[in-house]
PDB file of C-alpha atoms and ligand atoms in Angstrom:
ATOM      1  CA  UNK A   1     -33.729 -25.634 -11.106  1.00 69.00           C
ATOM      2  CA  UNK A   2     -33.868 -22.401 -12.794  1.00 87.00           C
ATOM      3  CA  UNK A   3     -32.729 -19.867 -10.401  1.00 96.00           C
ATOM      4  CA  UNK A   4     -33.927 -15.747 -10.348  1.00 97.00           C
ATOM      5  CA  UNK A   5     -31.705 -13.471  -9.560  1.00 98.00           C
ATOM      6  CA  UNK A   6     -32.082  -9.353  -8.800  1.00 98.00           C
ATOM      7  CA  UNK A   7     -29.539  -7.414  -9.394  1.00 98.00           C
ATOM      8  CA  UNK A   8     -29.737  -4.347  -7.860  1.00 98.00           C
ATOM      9  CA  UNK A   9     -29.941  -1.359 -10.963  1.00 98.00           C
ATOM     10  CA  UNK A  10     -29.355   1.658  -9.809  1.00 98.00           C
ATOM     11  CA  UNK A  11     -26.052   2.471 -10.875  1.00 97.00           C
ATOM     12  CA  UNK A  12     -22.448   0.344 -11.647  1.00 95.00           C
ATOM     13  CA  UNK A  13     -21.724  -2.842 -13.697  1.00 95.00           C
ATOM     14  CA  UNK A  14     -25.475  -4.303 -14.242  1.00 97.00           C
ATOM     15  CA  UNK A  15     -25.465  -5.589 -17.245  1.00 97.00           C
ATOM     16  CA  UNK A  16     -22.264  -7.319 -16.994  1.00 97.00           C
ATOM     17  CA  UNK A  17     -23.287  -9.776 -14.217  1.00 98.00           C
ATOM     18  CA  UNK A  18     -26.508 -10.026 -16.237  1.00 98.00           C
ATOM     19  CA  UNK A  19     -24.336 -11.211 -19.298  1.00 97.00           C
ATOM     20  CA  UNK A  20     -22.398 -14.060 -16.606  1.00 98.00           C
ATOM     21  CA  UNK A  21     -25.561 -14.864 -15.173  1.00 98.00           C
ATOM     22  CA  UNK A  22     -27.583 -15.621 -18.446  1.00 97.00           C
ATOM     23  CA  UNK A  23     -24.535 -17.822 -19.628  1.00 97.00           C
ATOM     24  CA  UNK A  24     -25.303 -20.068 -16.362  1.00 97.00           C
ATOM     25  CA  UNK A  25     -29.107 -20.187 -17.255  1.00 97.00           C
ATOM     26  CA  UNK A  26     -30.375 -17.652 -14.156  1.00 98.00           C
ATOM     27  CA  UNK A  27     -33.710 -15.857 -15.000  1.00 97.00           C
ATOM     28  CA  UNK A  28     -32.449 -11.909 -14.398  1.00 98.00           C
ATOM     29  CA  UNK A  29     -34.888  -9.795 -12.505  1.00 98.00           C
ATOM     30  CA  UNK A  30     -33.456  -5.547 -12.446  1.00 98.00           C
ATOM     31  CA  UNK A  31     -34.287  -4.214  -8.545  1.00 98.00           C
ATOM     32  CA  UNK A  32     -35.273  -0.594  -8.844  1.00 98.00           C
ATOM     33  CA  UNK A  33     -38.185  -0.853  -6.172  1.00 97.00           C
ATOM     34  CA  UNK A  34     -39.200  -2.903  -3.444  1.00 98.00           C
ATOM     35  CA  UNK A  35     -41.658  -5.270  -5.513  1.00 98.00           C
ATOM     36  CA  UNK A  36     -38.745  -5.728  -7.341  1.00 98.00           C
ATOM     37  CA  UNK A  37     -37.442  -7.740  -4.832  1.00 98.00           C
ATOM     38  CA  UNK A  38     -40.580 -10.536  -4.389  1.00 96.00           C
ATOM     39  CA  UNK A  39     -40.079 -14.364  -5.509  1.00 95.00           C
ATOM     40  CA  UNK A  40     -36.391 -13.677  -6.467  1.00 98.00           C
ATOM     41  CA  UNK A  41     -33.653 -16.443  -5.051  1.00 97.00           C
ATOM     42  CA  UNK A  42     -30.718 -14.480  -4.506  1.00 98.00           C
ATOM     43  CA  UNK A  43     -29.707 -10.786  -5.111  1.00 98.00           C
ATOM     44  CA  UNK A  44     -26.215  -8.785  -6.312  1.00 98.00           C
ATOM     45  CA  UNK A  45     -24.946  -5.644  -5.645  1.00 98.00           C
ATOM     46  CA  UNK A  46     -22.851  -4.702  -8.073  1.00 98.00           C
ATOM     47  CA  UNK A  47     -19.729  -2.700  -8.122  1.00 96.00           C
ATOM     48  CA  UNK A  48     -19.650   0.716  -8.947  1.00 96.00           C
ATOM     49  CA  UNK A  49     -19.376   4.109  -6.915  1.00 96.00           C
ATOM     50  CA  UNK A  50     -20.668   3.482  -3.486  1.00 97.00           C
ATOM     51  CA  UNK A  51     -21.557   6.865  -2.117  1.00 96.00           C
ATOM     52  CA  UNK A  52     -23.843   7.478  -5.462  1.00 97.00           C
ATOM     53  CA  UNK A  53     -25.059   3.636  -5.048  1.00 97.00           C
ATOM     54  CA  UNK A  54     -25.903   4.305  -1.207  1.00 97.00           C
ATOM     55  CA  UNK A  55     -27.603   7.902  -1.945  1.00 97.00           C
ATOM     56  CA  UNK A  56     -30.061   5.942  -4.460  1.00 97.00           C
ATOM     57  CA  UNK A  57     -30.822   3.169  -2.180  1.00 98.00           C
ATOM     58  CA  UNK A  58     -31.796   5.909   0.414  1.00 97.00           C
ATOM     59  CA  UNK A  59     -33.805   8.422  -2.770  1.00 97.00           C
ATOM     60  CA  UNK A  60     -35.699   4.417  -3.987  1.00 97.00           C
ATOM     61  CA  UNK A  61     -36.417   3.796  -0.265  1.00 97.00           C
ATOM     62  CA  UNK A  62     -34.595   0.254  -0.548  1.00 98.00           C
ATOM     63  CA  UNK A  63     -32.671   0.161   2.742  1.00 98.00           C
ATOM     64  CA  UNK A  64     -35.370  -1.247   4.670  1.00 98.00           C
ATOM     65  CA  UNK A  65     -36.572  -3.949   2.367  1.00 98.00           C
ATOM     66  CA  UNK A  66     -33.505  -5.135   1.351  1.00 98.00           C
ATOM     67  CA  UNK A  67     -32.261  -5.516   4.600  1.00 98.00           C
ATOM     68  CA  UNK A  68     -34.979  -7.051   5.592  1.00 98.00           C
ATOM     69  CA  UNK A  69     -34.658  -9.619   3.078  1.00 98.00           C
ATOM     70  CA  UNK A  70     -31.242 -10.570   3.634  1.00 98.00           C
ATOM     71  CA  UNK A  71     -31.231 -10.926   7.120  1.00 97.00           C
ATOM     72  CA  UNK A  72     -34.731 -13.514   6.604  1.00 97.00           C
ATOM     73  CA  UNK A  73     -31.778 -15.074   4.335  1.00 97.00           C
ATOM     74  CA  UNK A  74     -31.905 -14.148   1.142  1.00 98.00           C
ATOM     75  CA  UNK A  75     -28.746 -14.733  -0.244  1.00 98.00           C
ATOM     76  CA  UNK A  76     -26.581 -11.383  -1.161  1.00 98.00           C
ATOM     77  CA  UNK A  77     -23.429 -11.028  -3.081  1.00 98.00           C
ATOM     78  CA  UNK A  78     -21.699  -7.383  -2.791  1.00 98.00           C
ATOM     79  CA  UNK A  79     -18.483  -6.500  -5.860  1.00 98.00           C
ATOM     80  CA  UNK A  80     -16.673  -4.231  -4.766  1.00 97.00           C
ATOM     81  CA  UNK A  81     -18.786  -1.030  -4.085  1.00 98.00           C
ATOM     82  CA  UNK A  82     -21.596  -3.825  -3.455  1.00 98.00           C
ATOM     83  CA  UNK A  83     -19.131  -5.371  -0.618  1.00 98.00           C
ATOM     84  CA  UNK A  84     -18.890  -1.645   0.698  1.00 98.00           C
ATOM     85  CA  UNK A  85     -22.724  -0.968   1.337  1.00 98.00           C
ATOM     86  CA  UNK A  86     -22.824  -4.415   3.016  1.00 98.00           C
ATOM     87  CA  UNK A  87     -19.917  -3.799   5.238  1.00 98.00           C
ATOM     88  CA  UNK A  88     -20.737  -3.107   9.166  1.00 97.00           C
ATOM     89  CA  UNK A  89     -18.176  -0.579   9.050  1.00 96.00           C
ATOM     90  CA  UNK A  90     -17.073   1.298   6.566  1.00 96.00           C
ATOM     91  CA  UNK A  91     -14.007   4.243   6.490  1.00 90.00           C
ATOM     92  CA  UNK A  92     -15.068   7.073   4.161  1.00 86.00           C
ATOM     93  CA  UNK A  93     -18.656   6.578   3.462  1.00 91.00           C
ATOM     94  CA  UNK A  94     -20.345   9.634   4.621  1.00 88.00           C
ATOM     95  CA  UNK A  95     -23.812   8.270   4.322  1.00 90.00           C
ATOM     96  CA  UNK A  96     -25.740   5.107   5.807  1.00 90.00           C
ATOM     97  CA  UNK A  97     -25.900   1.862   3.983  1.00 95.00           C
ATOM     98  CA  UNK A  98     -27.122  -1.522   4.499  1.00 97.00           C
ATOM     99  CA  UNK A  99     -24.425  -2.721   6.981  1.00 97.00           C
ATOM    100  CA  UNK A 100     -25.054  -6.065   7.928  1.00 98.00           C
ATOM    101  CA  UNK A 101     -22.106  -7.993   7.023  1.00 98.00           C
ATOM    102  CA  UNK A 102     -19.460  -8.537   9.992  1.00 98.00           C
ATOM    103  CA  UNK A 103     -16.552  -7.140   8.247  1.00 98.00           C
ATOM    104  CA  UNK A 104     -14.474  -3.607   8.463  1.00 97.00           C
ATOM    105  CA  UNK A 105     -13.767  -2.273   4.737  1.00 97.00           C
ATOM    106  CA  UNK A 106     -11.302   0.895   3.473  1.00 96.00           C
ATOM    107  CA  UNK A 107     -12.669   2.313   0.525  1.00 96.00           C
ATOM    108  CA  UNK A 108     -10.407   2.680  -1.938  1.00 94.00           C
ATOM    109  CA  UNK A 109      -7.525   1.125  -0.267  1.00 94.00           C
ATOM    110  CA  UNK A 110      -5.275   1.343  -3.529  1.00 89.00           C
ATOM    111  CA  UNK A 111      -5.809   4.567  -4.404  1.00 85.00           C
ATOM    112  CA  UNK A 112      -6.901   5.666  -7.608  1.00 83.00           C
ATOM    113  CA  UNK A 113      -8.490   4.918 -10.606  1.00 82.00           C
ATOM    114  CA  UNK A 114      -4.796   4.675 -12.568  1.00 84.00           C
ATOM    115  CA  UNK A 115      -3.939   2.076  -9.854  1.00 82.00           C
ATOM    116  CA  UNK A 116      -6.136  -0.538 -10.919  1.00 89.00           C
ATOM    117  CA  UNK A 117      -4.487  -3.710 -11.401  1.00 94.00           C
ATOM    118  CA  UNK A 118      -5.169  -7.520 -12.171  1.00 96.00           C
ATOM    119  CA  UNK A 119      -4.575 -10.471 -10.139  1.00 95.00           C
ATOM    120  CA  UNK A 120      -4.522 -14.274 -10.220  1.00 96.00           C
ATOM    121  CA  UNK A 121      -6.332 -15.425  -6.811  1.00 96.00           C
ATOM    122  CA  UNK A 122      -6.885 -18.228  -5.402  1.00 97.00           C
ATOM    123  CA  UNK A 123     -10.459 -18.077  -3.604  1.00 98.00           C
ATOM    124  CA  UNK A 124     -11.638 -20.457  -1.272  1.00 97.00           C
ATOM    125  CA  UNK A 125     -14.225 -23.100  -2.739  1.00 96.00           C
ATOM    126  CA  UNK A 126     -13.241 -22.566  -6.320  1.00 97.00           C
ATOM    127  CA  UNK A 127     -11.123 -25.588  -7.643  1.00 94.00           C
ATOM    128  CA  UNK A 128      -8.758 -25.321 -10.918  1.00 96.00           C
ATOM    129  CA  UNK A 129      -7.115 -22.564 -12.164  1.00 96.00           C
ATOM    130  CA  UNK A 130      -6.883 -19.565  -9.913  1.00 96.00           C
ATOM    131  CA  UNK A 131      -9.739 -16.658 -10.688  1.00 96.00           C
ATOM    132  CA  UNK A 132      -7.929 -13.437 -12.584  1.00 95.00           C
ATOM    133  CA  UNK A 133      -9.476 -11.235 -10.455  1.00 96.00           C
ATOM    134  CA  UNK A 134      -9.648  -7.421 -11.316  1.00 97.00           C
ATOM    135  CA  UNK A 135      -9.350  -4.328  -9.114  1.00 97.00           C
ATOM    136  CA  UNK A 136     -10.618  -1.277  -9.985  1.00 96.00           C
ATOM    137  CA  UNK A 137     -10.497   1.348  -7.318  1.00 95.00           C
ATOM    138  CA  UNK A 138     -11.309  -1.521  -5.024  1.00 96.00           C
ATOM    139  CA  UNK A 139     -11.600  -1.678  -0.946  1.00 96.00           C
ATOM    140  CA  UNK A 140      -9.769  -4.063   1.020  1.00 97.00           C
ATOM    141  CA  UNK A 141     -11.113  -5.990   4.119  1.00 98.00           C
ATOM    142  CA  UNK A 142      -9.547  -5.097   7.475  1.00 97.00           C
ATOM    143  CA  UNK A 143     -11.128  -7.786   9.419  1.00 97.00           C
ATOM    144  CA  UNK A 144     -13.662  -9.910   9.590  1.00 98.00           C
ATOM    145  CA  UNK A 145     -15.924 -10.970  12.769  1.00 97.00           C
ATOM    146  CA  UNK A 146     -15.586 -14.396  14.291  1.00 96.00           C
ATOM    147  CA  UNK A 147     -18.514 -16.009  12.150  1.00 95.00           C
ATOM    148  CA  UNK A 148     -17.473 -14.623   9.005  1.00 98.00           C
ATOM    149  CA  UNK A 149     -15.254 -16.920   6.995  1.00 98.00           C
ATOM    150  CA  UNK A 150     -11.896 -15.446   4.687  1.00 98.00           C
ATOM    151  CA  UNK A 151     -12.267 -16.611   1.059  1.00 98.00           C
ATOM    152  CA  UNK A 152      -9.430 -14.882  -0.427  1.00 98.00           C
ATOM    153  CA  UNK A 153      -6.278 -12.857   0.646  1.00 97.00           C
ATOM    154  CA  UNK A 154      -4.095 -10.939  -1.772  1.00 95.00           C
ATOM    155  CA  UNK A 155      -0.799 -12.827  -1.573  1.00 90.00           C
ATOM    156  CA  UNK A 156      -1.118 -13.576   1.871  1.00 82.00           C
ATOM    157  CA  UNK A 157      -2.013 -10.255   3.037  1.00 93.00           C
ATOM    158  CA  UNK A 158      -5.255  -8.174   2.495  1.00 96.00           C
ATOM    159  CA  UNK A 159      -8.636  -9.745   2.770  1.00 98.00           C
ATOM    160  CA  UNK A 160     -10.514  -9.442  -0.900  1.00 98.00           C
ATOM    161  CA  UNK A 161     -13.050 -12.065  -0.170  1.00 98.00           C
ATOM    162  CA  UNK A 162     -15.348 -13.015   2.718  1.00 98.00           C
ATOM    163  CA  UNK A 163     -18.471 -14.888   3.492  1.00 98.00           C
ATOM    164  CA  UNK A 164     -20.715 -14.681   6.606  1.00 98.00           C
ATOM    165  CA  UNK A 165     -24.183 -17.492   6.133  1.00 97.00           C
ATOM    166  CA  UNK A 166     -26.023 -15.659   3.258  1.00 98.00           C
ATOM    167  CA  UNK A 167     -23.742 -12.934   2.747  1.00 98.00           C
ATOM    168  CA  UNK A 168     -20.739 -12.943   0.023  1.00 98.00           C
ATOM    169  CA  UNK A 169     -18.261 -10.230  -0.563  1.00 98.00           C
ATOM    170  CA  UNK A 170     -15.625  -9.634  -2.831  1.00 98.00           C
ATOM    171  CA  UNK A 171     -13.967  -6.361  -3.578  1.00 97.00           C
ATOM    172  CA  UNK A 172     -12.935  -7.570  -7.464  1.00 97.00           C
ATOM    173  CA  UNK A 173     -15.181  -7.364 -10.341  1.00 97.00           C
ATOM    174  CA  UNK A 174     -15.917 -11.109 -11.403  1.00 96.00           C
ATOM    175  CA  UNK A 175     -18.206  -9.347 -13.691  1.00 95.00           C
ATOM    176  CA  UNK A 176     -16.079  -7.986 -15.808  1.00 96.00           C
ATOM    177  CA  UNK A 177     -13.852 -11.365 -16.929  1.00 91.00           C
ATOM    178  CA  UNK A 178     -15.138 -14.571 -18.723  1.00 91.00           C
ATOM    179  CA  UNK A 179     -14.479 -16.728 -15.784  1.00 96.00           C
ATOM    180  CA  UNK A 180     -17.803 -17.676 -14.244  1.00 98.00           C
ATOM    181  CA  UNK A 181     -17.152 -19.753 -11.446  1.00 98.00           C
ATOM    182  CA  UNK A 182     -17.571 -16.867  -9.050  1.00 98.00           C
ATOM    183  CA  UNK A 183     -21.223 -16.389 -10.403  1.00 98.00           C
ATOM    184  CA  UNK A 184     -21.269 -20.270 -10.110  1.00 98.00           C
ATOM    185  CA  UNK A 185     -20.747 -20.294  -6.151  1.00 98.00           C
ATOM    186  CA  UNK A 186     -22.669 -17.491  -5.768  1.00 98.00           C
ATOM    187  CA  UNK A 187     -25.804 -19.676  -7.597  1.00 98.00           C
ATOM    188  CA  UNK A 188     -24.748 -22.461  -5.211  1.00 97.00           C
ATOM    189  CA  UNK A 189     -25.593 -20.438  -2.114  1.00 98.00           C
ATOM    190  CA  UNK A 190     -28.601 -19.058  -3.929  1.00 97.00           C
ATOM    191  CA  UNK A 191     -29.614 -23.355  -4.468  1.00 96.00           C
ATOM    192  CA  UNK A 192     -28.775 -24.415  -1.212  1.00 94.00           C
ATOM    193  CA  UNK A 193     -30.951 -21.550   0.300  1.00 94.00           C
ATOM    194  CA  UNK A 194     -33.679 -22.309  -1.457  1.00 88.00           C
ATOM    195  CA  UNK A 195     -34.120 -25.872  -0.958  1.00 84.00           C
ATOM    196  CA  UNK A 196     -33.556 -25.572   2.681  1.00 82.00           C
ATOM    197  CA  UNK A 197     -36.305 -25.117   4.661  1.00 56.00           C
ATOM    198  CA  UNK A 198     -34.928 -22.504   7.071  1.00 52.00           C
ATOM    199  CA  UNK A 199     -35.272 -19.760   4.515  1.00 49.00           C
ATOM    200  CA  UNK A 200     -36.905 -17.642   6.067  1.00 47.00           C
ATOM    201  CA  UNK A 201     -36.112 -18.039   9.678  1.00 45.00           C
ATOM    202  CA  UNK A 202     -35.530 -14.884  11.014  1.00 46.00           C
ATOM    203  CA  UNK A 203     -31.698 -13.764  12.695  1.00 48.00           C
ATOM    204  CA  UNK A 204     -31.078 -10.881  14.505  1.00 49.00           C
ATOM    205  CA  UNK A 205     -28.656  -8.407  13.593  1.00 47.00           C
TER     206      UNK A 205
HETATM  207  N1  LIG B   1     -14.164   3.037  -5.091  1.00 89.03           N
HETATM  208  C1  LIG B   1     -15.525   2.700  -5.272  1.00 89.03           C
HETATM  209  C2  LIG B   1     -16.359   3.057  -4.051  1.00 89.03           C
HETATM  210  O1  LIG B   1     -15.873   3.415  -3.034  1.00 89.03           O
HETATM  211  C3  LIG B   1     -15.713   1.235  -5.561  1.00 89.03           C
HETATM  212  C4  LIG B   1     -15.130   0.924  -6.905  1.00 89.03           C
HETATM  213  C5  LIG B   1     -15.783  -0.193  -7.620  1.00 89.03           C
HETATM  214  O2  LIG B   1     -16.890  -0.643  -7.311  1.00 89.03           O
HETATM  215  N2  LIG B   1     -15.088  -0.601  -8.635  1.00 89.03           N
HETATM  216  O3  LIG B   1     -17.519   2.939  -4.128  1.00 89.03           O
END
């Protein structure tokens, strides 16, 4: 089943989950409007500066619709400033977003750019070799609401990786390594959704 995948282009690391998700045979679909957003399986935010990503979606009118599609289930993957815009609650962001994942996020938690750093993580779901997993100005998650499951912890400690039904969110850049198996479980979610029939069953959020 060949699987289509937005990714939402308005700004950040778009062509680089294009690149992972061509490699695993998705069909790529750019989302710069809402008809942008019709037939596709699954969609990614992608990392990149969330305040400039957040003042687009509000300039392209996308809040609505996308939100709209994700909580009728379409599957959603946030990186990084992607996790940000679908936190709940966010420190620091001085605009709205699409808040509908139950989890608290601090924007760049470890400060600045020269403070990037690399990491070998073991994430929940992914078997082998932990994931090198690469932080880049990255947000950590505080907490997480009671439905919304922990995928990944730095060394016991911060939360870098959560999932709640539909909604994934890691604050590395899977994007940017050669490891795919992040993009894999991501197109597992996207699969499952669309061969279940509850699809589109509405949930209030
Ligand atoms: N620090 C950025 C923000 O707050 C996120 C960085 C990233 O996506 N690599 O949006």
């Amino acid at each position: 089943m060949s699987l289509k995948i937005g990714i939402l282009a308005l700004q950040g690391d778009v062509a680089e989950h294009a690149e992972i998700l061509t490699i695993l045979d998705a069909q790529i679909t750019n989302v710069r409007r809402e008809s942008d957003l019709t037939d596709i399986d699954g969609l990614i935010i992608p990392g990149g500066e969330s305040t400039a990503i957040a003042r687009l979606l509000i300039a392209y009118k996308l809040i609505d619709p996308i939100r709209e599609k994700i909580i009728a289930g379409l599957p959603v993957w946030g990186t990084c400033a992607g996790a940000i815009l679908l936190a709940k609650e966010v420190t620091n962001l001085d605009r709205p977003s699409l808040q509908l994942m139950d989890i608290r996020v601090t924007r760049n938690a470890f400060g600045s750019q020269i403070y990037s750093f690399e990491k070998q993580l073991h994430v929940e779901g992914i078997n082998g070799d932990p994931l090198n997993a690469i932080f880049i100005r990255a947000p950590i998650i505080e907490d997480v609401g009671q439905d919304t499951q922990v995928l990944a912890r730095l060394e016991q400690g911060p939360i870098v990786a959560a999932k709640q039904e539909n909604m994934l969110a890691t604050s590395f850049h899977p994007e940017l390594g050669k490891d795919v198996r992040m993009h894999q479980l991501f197109l597992d979610m996207c699969v499952q959704s669309a061969s279940s029939g509850d699809k589109y069953v509405s949930i209030e959020r």
